[in-house]
Structures are given as C-alpha cells and as structure tokens.
PDB file of N, CA and C in Angstrom:
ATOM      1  N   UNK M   1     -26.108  24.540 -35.502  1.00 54.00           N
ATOM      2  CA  UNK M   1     -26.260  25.370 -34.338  1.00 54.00           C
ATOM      3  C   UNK M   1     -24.905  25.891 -33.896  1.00 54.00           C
ATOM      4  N   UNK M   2     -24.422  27.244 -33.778  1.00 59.00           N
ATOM      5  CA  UNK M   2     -22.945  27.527 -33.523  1.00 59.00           C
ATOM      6  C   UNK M   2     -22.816  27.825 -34.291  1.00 59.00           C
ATOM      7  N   UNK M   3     -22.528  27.206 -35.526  1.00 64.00           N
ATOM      8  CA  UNK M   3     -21.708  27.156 -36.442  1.00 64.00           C
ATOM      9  C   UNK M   3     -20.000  26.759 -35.783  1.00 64.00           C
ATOM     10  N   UNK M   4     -19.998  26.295 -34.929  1.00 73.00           N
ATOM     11  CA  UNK M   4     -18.566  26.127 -34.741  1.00 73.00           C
ATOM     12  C   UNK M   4     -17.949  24.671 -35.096  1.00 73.00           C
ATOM     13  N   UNK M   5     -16.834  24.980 -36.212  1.00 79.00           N
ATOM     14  CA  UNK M   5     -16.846  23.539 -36.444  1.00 79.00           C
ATOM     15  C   UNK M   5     -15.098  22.835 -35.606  1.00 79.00           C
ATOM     16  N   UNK M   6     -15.821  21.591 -35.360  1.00 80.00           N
ATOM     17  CA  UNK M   6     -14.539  20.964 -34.276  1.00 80.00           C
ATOM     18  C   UNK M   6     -13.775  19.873 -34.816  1.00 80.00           C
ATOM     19  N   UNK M   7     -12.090  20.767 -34.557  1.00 84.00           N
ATOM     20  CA  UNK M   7     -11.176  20.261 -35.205  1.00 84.00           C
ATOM     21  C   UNK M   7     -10.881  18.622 -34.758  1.00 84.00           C
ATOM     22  N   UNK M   8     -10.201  17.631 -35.885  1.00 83.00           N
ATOM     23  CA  UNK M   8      -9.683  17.124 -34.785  1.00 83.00           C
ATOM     24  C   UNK M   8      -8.214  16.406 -34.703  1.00 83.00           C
ATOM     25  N   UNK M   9      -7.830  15.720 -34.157  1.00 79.00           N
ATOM     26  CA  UNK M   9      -6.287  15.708 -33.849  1.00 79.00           C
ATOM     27  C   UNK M   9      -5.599  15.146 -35.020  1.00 79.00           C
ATOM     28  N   UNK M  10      -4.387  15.918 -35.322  1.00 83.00           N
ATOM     29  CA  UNK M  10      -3.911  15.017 -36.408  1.00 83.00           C
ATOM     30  C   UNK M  10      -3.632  13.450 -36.106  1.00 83.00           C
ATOM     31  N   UNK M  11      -3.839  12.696 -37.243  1.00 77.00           N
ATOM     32  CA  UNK M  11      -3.479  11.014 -36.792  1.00 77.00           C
ATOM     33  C   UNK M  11      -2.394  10.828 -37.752  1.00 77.00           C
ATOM     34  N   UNK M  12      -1.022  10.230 -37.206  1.00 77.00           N
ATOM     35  CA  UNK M  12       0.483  10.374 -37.647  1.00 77.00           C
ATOM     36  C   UNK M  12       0.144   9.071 -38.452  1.00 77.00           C
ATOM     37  N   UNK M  13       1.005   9.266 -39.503  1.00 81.00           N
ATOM     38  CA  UNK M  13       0.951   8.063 -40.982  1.00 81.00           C
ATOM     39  C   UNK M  13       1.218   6.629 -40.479  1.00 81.00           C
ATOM     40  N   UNK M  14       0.758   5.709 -40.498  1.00 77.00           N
ATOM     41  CA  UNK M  14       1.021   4.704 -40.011  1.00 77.00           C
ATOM     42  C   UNK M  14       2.054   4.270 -40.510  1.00 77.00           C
ATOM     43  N   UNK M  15       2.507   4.636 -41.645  1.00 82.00           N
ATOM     44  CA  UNK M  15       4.111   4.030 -42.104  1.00 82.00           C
ATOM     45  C   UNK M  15       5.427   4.415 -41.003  1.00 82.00           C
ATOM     46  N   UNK M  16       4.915   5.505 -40.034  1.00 83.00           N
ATOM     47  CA  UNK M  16       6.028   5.681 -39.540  1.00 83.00           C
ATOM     48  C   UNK M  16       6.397   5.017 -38.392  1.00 83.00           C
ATOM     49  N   UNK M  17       5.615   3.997 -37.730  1.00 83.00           N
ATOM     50  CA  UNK M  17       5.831   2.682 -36.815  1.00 83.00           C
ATOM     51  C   UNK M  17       5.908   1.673 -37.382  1.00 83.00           C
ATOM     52  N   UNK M  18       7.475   1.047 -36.836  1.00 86.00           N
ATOM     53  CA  UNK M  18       7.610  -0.169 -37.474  1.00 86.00           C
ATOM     54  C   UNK M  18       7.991  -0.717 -36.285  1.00 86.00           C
ATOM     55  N   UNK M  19       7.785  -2.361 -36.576  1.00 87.00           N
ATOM     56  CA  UNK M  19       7.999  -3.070 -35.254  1.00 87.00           C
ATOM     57  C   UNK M  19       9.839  -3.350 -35.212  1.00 87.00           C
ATOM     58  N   UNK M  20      10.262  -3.347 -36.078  1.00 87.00           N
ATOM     59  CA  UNK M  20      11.569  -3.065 -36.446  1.00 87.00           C
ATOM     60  C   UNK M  20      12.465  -2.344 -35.498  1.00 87.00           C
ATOM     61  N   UNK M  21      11.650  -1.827 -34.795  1.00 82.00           N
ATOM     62  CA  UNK M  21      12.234  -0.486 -33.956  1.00 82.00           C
ATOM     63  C   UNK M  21      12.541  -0.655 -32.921  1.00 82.00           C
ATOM     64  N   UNK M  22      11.627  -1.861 -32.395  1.00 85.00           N
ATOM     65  CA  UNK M  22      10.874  -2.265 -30.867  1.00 85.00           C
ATOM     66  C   UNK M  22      11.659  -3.374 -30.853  1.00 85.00           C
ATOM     67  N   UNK M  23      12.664  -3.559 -29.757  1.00 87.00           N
ATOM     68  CA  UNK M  23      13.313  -4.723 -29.478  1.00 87.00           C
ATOM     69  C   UNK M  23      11.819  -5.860 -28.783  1.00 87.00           C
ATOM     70  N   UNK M  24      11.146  -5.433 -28.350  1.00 89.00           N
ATOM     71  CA  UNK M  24      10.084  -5.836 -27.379  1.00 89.00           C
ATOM     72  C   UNK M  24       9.640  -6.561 -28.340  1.00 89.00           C
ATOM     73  N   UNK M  25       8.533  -5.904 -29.543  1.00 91.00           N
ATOM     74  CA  UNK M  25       8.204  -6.412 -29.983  1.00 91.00           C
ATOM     75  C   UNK M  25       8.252  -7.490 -31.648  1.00 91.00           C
ATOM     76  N   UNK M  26       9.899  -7.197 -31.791  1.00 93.00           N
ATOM     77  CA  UNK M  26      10.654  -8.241 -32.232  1.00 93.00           C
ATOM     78  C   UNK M  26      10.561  -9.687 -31.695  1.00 93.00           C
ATOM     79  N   UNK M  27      11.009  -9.496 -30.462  1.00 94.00           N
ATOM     80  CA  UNK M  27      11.229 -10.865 -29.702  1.00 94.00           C
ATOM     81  C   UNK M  27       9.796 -11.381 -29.799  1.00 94.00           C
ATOM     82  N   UNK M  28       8.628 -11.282 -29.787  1.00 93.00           N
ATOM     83  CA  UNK M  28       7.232 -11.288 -29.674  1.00 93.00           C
ATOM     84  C   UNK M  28       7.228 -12.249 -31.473  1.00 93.00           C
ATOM     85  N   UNK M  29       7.383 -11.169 -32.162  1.00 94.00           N
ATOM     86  CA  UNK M  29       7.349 -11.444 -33.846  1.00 94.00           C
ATOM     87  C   UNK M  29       8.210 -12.576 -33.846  1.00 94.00           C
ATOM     88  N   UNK M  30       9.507 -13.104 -33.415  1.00 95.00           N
ATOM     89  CA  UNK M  30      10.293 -14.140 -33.329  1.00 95.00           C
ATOM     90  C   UNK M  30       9.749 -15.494 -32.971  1.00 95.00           C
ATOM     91  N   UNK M  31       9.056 -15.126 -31.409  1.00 95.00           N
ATOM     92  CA  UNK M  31       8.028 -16.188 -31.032  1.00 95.00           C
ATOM     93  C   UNK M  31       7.247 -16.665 -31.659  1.00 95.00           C
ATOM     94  N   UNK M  32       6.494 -15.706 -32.369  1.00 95.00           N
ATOM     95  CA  UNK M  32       5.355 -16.467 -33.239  1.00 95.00           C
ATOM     96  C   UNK M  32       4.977 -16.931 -34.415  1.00 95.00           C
ATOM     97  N   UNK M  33       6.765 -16.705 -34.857  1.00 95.00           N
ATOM     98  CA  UNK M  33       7.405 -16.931 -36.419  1.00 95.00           C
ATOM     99  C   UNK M  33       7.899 -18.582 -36.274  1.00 95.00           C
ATOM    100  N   UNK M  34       8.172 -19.217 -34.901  1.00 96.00           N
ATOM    101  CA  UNK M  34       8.636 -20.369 -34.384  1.00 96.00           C
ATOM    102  C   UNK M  34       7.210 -21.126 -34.128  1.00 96.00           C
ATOM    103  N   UNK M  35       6.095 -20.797 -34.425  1.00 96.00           N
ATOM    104  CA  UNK M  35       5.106 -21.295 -33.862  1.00 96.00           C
ATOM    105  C   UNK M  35       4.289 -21.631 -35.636  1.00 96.00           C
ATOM    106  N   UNK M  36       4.811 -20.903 -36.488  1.00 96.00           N
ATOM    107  CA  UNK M  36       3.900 -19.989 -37.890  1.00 96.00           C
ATOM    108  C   UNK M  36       3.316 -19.879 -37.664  1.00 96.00           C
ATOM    109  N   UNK M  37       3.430 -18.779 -37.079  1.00 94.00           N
ATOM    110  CA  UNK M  37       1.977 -17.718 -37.124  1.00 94.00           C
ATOM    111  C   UNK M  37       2.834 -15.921 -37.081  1.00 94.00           C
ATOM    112  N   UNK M  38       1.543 -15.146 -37.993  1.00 92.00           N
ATOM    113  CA  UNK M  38       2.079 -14.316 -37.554  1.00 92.00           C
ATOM    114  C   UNK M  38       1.055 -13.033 -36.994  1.00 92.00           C
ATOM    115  N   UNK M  39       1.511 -12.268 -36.897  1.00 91.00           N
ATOM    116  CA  UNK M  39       0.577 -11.132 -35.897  1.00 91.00           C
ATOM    117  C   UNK M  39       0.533  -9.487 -36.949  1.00 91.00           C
ATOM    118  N   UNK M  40      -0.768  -9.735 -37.682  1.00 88.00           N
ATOM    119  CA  UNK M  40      -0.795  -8.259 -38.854  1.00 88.00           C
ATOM    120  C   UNK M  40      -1.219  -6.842 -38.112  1.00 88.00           C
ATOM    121  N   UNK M  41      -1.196  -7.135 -36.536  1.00 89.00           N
ATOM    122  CA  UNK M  41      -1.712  -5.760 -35.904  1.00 89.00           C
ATOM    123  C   UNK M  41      -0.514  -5.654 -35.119  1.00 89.00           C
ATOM    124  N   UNK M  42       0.261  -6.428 -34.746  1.00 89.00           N
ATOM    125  CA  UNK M  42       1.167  -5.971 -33.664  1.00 89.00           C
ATOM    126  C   UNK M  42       2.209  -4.643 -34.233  1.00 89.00           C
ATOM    127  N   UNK M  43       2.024  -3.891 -35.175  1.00 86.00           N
ATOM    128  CA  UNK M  43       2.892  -2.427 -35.609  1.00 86.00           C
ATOM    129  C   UNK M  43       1.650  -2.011 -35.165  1.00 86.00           C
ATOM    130  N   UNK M  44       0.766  -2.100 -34.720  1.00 86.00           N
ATOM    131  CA  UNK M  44      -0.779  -0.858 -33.811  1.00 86.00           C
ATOM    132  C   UNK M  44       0.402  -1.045 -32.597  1.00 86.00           C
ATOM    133  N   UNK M  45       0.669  -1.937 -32.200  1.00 87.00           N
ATOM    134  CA  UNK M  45       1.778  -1.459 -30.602  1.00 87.00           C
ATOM    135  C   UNK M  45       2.763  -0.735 -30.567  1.00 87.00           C
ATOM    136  N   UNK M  46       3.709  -0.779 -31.673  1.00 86.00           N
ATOM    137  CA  UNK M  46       4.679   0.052 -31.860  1.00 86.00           C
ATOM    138  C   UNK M  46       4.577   1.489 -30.798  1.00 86.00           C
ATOM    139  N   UNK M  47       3.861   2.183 -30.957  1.00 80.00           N
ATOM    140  CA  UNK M  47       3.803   3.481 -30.131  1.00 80.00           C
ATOM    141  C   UNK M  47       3.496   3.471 -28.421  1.00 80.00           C
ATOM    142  N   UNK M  48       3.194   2.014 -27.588  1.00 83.00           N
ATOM    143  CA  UNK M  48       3.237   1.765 -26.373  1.00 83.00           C
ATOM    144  C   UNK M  48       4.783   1.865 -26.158  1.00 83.00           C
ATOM    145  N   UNK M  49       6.047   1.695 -26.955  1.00 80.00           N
ATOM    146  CA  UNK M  49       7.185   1.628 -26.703  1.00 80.00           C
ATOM    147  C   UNK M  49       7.544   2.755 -26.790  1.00 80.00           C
ATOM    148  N   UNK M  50       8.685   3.320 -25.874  1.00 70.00           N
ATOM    149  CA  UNK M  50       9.688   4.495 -26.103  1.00 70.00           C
ATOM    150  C   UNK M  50      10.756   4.095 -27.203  1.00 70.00           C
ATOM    151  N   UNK M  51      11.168   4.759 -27.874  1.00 69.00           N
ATOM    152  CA  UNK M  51      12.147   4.732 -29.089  1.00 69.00           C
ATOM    153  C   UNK M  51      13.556   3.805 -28.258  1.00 69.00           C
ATOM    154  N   UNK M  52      13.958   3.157 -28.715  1.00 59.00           N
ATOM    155  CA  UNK M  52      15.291   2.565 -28.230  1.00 59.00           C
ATOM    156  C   UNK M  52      16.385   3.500 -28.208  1.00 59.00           C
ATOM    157  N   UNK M  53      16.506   4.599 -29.222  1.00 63.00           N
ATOM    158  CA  UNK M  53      17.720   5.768 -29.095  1.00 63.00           C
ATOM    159  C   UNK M  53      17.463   6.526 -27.460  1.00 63.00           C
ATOM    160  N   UNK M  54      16.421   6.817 -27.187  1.00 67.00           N
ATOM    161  CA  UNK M  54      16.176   7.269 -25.488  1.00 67.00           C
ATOM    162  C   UNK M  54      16.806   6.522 -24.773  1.00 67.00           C
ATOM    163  N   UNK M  55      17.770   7.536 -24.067  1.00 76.00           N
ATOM    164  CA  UNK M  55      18.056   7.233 -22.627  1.00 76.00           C
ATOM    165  C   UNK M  55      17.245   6.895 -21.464  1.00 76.00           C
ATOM    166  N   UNK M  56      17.325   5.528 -20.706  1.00 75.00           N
ATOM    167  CA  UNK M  56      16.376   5.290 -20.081  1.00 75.00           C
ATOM    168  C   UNK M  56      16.498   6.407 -19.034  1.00 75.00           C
ATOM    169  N   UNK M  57      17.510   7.015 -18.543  1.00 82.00           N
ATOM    170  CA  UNK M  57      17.887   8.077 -17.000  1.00 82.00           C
ATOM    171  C   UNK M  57      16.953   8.982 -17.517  1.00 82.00           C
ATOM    172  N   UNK M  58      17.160   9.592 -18.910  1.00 79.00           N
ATOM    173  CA  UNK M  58      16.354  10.598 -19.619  1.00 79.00           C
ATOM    174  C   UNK M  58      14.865  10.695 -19.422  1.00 79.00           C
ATOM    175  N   UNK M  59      14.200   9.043 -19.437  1.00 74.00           N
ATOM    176  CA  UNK M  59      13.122   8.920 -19.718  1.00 74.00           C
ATOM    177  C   UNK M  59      12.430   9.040 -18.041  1.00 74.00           C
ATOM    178  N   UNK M  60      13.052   8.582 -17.276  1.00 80.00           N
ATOM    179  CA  UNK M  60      13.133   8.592 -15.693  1.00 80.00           C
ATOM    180  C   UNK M  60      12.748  10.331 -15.592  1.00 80.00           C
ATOM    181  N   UNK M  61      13.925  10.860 -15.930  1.00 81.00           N
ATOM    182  CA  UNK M  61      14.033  12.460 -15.119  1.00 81.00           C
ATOM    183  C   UNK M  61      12.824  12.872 -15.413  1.00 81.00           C
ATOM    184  N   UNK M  62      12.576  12.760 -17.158  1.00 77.00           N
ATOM    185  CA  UNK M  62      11.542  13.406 -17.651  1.00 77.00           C
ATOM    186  C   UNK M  62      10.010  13.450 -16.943  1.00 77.00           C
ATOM    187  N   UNK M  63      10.045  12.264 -16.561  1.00 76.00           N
ATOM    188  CA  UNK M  63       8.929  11.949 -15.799  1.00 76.00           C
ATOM    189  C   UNK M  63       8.689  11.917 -14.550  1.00 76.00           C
ATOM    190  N   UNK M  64       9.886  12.504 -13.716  1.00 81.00           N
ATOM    191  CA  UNK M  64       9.541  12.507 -12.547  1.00 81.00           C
ATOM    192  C   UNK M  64       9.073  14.020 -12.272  1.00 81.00           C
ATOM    193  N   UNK M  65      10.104  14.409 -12.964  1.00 82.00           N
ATOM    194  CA  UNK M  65      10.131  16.350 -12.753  1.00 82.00           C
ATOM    195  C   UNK M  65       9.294  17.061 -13.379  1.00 82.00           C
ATOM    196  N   UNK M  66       8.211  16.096 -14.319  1.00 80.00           N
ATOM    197  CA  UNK M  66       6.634  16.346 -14.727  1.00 80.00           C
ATOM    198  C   UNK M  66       5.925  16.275 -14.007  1.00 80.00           C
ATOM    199  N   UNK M  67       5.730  15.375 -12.946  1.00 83.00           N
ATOM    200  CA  UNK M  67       5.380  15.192 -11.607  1.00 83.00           C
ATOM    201  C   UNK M  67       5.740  15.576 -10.600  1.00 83.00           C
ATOM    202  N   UNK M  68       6.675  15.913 -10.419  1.00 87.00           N
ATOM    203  CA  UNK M  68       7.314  16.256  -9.051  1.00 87.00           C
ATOM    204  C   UNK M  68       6.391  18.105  -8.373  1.00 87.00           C
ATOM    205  N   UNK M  69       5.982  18.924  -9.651  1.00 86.00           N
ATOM    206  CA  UNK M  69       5.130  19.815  -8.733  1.00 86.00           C
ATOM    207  C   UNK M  69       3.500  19.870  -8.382  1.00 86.00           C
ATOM    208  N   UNK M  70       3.456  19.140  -9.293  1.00 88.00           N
ATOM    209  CA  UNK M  70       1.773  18.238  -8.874  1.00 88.00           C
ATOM    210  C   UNK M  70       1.894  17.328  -7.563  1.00 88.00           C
ATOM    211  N   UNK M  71       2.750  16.507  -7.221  1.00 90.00           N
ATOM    212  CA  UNK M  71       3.395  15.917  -5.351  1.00 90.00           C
ATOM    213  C   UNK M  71       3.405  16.517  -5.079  1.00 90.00           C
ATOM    214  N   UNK M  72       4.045  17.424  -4.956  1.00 92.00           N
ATOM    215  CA  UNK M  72       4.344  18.509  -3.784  1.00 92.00           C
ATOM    216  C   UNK M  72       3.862  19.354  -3.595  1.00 92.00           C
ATOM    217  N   UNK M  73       2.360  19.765  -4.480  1.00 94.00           N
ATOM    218  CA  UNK M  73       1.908  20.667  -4.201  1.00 94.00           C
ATOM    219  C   UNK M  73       0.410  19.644  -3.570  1.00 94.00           C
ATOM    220  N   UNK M  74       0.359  18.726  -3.897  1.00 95.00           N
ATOM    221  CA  UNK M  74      -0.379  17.806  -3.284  1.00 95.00           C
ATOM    222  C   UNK M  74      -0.350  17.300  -1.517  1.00 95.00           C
ATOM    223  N   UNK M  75       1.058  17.189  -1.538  1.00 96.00           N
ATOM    224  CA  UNK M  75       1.489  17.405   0.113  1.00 96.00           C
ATOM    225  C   UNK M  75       1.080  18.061   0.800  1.00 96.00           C
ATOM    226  N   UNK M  76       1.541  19.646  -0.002  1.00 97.00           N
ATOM    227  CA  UNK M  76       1.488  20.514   0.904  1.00 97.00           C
ATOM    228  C   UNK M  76      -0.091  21.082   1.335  1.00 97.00           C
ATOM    229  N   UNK M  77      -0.939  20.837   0.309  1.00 97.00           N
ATOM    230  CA  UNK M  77      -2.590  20.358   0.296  1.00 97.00           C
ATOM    231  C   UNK M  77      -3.115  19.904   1.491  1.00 97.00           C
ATOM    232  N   UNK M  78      -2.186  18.346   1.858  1.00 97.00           N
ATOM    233  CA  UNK M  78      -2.684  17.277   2.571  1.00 97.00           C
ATOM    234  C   UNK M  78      -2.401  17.865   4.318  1.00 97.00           C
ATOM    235  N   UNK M  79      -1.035  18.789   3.944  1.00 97.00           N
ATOM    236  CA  UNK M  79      -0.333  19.101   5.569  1.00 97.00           C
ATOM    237  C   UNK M  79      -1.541  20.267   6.126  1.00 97.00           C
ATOM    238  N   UNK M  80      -1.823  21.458   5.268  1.00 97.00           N
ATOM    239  CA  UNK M  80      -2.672  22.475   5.408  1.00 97.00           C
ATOM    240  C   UNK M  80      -3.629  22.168   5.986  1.00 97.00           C
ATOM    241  N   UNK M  81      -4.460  21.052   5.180  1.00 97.00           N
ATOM    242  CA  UNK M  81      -6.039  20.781   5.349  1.00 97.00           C
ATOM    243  C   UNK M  81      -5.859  19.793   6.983  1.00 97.00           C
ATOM    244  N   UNK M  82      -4.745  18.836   6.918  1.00 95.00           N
ATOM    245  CA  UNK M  82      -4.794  18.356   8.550  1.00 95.00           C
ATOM    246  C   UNK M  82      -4.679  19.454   9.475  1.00 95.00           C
ATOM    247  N   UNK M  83      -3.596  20.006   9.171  1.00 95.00           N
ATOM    248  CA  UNK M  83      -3.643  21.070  10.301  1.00 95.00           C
ATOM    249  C   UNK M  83      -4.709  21.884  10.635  1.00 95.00           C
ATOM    250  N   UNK M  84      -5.844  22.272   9.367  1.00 96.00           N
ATOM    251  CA  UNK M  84      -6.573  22.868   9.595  1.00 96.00           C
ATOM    252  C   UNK M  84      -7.686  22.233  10.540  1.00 96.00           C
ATOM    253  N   UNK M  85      -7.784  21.200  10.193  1.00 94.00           N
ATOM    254  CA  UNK M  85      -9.068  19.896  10.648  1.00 94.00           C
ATOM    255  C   UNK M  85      -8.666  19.939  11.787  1.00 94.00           C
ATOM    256  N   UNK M  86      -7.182  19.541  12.256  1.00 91.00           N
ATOM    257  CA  UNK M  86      -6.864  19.472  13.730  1.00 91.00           C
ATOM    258  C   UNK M  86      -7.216  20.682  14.888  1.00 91.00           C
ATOM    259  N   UNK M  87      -6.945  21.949  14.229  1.00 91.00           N
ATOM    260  CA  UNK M  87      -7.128  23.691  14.903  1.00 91.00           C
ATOM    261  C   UNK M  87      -8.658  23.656  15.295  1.00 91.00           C
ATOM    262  N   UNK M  88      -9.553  22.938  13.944  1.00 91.00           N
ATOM    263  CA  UNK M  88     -11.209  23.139  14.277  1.00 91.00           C
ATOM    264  C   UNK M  88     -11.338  22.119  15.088  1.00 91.00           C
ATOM    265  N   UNK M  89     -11.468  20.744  15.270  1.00 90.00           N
ATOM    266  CA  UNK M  89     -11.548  19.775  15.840  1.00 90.00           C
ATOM    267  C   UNK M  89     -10.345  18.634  16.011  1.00 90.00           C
ATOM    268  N   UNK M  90      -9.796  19.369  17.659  1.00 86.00           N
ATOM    269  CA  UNK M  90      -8.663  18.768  18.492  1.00 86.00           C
ATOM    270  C   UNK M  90      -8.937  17.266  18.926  1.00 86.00           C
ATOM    271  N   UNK M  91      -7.824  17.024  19.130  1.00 83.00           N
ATOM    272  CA  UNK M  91      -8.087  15.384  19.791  1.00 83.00           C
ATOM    273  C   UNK M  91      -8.011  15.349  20.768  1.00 83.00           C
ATOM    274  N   UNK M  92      -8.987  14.495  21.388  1.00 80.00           N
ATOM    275  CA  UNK M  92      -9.077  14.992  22.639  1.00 80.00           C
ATOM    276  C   UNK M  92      -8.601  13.533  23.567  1.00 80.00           C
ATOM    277  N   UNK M  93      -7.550  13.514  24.246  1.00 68.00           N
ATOM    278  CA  UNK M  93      -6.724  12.430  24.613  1.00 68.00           C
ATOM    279  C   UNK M  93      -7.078  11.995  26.002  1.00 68.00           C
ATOM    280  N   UNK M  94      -7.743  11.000  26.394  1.00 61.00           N
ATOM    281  CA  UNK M  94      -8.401  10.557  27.840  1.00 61.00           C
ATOM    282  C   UNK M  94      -7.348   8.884  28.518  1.00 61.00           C
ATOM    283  N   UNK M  95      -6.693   9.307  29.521  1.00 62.00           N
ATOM    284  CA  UNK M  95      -6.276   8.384  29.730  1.00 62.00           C
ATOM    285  C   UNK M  95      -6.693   8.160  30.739  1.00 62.00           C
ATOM    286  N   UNK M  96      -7.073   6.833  31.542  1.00 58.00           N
ATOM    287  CA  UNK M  96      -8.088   6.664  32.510  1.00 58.00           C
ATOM    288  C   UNK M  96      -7.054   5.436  33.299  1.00 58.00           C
TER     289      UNK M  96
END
C-alpha cells in the first residue's frame, strides 16, 4: 500500500567502540577482573560515554547553548501567558 519504502538509520560497526577508550568503564572491567569474572556486553556501553579527547568546558557550552533558546523562549511563554491570565482575571485583594 504506498509503495513507500522506509529507510532506516544507519547502525555504526560495532568494532568501533572499545571499552579501551572509557576510563569509566575500564575501572568497572578492573573490578570484575579482581573478582574473575568478566562482562562480554559492557563495549554495548561504550557509547553512554563522551570520548575522553573532549573538553569537558566544550561539552558544557555545547549543551547549554543547545538549550539556552528553547529556556528562553520558554520564559518568555510563561511571562506572556501570566500576564495575560492576570489582564483577564485580576486579583482581587480584600483586607478586612
């Protein structure tokens, strides 16, 4: 039906996460090398980590100033719609 056919996302080679990479999850692999045991899925985590060559300030900015006009345009949302609510229905202040 359509005929439309749906693409779907490329999935990156799994050779290219190594836990090798991940100070995190070194220390993890260390632990459980002291215990013998070892863990054949923990390179599936590899990609929860940011690369260790990243600057953490880098990783900060990046993410704030991805966000920062979605806030503020969220604010300015929140200031509008009170003010508006307040203009239709005032408060009405009774001190007795």
């Amino acid at each position: 039906m359509g005929g439309h056919k749906m693409e779907l996302p490329k999935v990156p080679d799994y050779r290219i996460y190594k836990v090798e990479d991940c100070p995190q999850l070194m220390k993890t692999q260390r632990m459980l090398a002291q215990h013998g045991l070892k863990d054949p899925w923990l390179r599936n985590e590899v990609w929860r980590y940011p690369p260790a060559s990243r600057n953490p300030w880098n990783v900060y900015k990046e993410v704030f100033f991805r966000r920062i006009k979605l806030g503020f345009a969220l604010a300015v949302l929140t200031v509008v719609g009170e003010k508006t609510y307040h203009h239709f229905y005032p408060e009405e202040h009774h001190h007795h």
